[in-house]
Coordinates of C-alpha atoms in Angstrom, one line a residue:
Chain C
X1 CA -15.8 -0.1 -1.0
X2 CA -18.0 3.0 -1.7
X3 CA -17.7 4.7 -4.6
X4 CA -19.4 8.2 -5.5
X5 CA -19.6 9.2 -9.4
X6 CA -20.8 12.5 -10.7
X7 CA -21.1 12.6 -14.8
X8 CA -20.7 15.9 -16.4
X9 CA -20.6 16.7 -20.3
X10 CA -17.2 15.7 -20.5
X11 CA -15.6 14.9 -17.2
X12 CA -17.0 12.1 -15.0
X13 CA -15.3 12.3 -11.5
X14 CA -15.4 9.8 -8.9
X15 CA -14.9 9.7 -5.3
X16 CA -13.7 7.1 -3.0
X17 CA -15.3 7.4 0.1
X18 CA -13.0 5.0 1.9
X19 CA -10.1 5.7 4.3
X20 CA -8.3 3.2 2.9
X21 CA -7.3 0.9 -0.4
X22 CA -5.0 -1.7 0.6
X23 CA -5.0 -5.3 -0.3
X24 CA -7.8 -6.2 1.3
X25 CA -9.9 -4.2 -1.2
X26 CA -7.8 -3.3 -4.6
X27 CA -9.8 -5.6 -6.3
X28 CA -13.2 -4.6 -5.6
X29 CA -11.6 -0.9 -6.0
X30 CA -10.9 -2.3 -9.4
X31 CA -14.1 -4.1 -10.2
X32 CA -16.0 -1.2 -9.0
X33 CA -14.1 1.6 -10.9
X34 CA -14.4 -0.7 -14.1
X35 CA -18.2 -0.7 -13.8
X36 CA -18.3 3.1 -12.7
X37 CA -16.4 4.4 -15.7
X38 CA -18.2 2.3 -18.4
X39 CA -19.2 4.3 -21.2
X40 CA -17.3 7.7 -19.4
X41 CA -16.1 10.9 -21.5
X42 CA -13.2 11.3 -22.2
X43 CA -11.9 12.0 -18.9
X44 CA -12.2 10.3 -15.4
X45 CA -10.8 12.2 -12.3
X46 CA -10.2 9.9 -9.3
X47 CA -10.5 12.0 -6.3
X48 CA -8.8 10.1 -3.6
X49 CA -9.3 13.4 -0.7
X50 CA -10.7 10.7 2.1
X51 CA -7.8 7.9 1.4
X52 CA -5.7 8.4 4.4
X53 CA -3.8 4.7 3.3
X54 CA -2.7 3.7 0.4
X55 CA -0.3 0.3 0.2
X56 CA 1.5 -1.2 -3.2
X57 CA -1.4 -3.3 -4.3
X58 CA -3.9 -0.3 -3.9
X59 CA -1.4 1.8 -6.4
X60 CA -1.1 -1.2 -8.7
X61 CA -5.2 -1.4 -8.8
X62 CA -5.1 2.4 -9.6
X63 CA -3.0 1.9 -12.3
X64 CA -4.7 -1.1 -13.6
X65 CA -7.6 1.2 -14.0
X66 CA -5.6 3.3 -16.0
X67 CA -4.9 0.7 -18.4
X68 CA -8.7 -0.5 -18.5
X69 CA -9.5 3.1 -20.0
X70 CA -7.3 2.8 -22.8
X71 CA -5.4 5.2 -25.1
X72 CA -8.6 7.2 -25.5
X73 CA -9.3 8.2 -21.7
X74 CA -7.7 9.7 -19.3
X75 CA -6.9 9.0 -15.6
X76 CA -6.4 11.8 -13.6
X77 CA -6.2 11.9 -10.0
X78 CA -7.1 14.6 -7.0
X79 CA -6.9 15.5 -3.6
X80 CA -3.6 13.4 -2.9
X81 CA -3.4 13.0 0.9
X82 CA 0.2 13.3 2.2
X83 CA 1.0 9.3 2.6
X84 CA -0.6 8.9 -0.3
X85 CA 1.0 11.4 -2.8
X86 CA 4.2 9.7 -0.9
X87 CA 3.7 6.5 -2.0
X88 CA 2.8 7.6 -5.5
X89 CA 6.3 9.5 -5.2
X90 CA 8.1 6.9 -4.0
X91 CA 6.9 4.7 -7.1
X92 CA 7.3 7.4 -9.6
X93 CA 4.4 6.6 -10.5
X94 CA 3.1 10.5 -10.5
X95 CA 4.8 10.9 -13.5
X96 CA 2.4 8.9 -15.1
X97 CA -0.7 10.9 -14.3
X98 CA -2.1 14.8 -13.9
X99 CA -2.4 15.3 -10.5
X100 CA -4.5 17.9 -9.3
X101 CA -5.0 19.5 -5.8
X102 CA -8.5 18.6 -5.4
X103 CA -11.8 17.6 -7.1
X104 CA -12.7 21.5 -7.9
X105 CA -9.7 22.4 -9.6
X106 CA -9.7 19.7 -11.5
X107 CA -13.3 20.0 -12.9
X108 CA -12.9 23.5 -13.3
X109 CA -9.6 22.4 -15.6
X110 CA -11.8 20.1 -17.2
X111 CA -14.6 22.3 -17.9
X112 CA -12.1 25.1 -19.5
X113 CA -10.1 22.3 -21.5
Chain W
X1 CA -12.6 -16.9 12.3
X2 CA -9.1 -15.9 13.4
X3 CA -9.1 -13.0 15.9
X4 CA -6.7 -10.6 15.9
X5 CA -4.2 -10.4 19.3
X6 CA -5.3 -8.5 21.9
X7 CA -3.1 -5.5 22.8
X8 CA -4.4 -3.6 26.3
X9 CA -2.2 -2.5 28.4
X10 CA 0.7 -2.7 26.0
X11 CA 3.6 -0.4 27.5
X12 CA 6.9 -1.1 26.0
X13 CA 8.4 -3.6 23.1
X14 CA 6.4 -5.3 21.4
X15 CA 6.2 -9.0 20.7
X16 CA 2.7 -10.7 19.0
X17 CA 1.8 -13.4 16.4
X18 CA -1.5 -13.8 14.5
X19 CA -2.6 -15.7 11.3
X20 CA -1.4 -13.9 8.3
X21 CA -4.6 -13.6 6.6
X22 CA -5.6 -9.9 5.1
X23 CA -8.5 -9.2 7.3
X24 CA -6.4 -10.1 10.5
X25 CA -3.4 -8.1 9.1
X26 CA -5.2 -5.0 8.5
X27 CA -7.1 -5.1 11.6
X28 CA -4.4 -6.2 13.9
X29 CA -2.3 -3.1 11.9
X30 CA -4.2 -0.3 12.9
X31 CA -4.2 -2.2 17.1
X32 CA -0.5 -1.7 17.0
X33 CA 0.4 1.5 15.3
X34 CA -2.2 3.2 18.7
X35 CA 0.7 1.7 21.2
X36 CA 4.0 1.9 22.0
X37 CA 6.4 1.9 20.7
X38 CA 5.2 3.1 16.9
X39 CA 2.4 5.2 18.9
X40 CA 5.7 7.2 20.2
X41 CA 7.2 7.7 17.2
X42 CA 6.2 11.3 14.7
X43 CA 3.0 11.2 12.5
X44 CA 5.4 11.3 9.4
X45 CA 7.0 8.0 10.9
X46 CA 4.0 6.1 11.8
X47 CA 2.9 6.7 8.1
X48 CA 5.8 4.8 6.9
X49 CA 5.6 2.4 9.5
X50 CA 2.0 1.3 8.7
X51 CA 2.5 1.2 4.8
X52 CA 6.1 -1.2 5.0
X53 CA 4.6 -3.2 7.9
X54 CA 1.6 -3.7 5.5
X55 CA 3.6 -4.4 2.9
X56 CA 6.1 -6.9 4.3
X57 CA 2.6 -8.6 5.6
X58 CA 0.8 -9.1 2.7
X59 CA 3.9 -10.4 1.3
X60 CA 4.0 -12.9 4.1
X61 CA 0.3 -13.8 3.0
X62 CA 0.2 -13.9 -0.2
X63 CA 3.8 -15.7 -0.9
X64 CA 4.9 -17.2 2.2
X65 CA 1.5 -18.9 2.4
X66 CA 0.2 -19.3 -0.6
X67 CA -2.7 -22.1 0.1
X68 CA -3.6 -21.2 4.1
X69 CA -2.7 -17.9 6.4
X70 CA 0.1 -19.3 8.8
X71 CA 1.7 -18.1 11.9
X72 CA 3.5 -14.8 11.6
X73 CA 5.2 -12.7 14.5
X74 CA 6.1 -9.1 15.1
X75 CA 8.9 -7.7 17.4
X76 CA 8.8 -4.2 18.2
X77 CA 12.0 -2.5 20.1
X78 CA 11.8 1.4 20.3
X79 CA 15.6 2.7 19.9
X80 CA 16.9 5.9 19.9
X81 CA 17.0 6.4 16.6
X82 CA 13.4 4.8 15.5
X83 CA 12.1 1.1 16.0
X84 CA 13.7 -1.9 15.4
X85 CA 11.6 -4.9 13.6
X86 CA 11.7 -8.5 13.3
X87 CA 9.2 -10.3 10.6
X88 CA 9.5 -14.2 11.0
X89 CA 7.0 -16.6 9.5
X90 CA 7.3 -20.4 8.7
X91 CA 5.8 -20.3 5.4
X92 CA 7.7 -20.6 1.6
X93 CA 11.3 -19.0 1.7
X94 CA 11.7 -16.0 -1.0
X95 CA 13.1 -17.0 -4.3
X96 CA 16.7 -17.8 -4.0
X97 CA 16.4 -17.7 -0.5
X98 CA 16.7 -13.4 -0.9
X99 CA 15.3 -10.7 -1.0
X100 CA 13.5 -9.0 -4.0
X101 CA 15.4 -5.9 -5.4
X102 CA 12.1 -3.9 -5.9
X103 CA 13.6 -2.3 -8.5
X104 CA 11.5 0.2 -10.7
X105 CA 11.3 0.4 -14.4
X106 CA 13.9 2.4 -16.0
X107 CA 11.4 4.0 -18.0
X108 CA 7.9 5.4 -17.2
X109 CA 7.6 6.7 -20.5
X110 CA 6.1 3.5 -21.6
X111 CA 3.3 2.2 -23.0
X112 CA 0.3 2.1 -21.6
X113 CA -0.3 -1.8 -21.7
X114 CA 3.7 -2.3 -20.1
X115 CA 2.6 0.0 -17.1
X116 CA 3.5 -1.8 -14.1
X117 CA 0.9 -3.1 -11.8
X118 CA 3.1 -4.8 -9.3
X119 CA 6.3 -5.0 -7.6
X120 CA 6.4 -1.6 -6.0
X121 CA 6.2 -3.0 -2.5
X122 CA 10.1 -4.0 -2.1
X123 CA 10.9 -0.9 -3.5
X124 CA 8.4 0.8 -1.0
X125 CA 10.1 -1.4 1.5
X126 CA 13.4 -0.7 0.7
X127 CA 12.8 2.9 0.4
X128 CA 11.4 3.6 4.1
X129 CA 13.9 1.2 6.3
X130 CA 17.9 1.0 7.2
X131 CA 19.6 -2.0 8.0
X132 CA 17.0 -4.9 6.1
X133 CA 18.3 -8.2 6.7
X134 CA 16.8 -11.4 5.7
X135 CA 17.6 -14.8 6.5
X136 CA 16.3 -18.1 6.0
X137 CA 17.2 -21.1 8.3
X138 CA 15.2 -23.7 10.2
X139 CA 12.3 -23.0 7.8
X140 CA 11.8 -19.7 8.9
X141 CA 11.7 -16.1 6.9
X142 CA 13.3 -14.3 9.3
X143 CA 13.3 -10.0 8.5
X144 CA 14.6 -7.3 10.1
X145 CA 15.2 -3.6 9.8
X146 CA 14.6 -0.5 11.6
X147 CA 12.2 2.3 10.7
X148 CA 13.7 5.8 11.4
X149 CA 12.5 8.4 13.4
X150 CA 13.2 11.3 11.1
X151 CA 9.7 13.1 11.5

């Protein structure tokens, strides 16, 4: 499970440069995105633009993540690939985050926020 | 280590079994979704294939055998209104000997430590077939349902 993290001032984004987070690999998703985002601003944007596969436990490690943040940070999410953004329909589960069309859109938001 | 089956030359339905064991699942997943009859079916459809058939799988693993992968099969039958599939495994039956309901929380305004983390995959399930049937008899899961071809 690769990971790619770029800090700015007060966005940190990470990448996952996987095709896929499935059961196989939501917990070192997890692990991983726990040690990435220690001591992050504010706000963490997941871009998920290279996940072509996302299954039930990969969304419940994702949301785990969101929970590990806290009240005080934020988990968005970018660059939705269509089975993914379906599953994350499917569950509801996009009402519980800002999802942005991709990684530059949602720095730029960050930057103007 | 358990290999996954061996698929050349696969032409019509679809019949394998394999050890239900992640690694297995996920590889012997993406073997079966390149041939007939899920290769046939539209890009949209073969999406929701792969997610419920991963699903229903790593339910099979984590539940049905809980201490060691055991035996699971696959039937495939292309019909012509999507593909029919059968699940059977010899493992632990489902809690009252049915299915999950999968159903989602009322409320996703909630707070952040009642998030769910689990329990989307029935509803997943649920969601992308018609007809799901499960039975339970001569300590067998036995699942079926067909996957639409609406792509």
């Amino acid at each position: 499970m690769q990971l790619q993290t770029q800090t700015r001032p007060k966005v940190i984004s990470v990448s996952v440069l996987e095709d896929r987070i499935d059961a196989a690999t939501a917990i070192q998703f997890k692990e991983k995105m726990r040690d990435a985002t220690k001591d992050s601003p504010a706000r963490v944007v997941l871009d998920l633009a290279r996940v072509q596969f996302l299954d039930s436990s990969g969304l419940g490690a994702i949301v785990a993540v969101k929970k590990l943040l806290g009240p005080d940070r934020m988990l968005e999410l970018s660059g939705l690939t269509p089975t993914v953004e379906k599953v994350f329909r499917l569950t509801r589960m996009d009402s519980i985050f800002t999802i942005h069309p991709s990684l530059e859109v949602a720095v730029s938001h960050a930057a103007t926020a | 280590m358990p290999q996954p089956p061996d698929l050349e030359g696969q032409t019509t339905d679809l019949h394998i079994a394999f050890p239900a064991n992640p690694a297995v699942i996920r590889d012997t997943l993406l073997r079966i979704l390149a041939v007939p009859p899920l290769s046939g079916l539209s890009a949209e459809a073969r999406g929701n294939a792969e997610l419920v058939l991963a699903e229903v799988l790593n339910n099979v693993a984590e539940h049905a055998y809980p201490e060691r992968a055991g035996p699971v099969s696959i039937l495939l039958r292309r019909v012509d209104d999507g593909v029919c599939c059968q699940i059977v495994d010899r493992g632990l039956a489902m809690p009252g000997n049915r299915l999950p309901e999968g159903e989602l929380p009322d409320r996703l305004n909630l707070a952040l430590d009642d998030l769910p983390e689990g329990g989307f995959g029935w509803h997943l399930i649920r969601s992308l077939t018609c007809d799901l049937i499960y039975v339970r008899s001569h300590e067998e899961n036995r699942l079926s349902f067909r996957l639409p071809d609406d792509g």
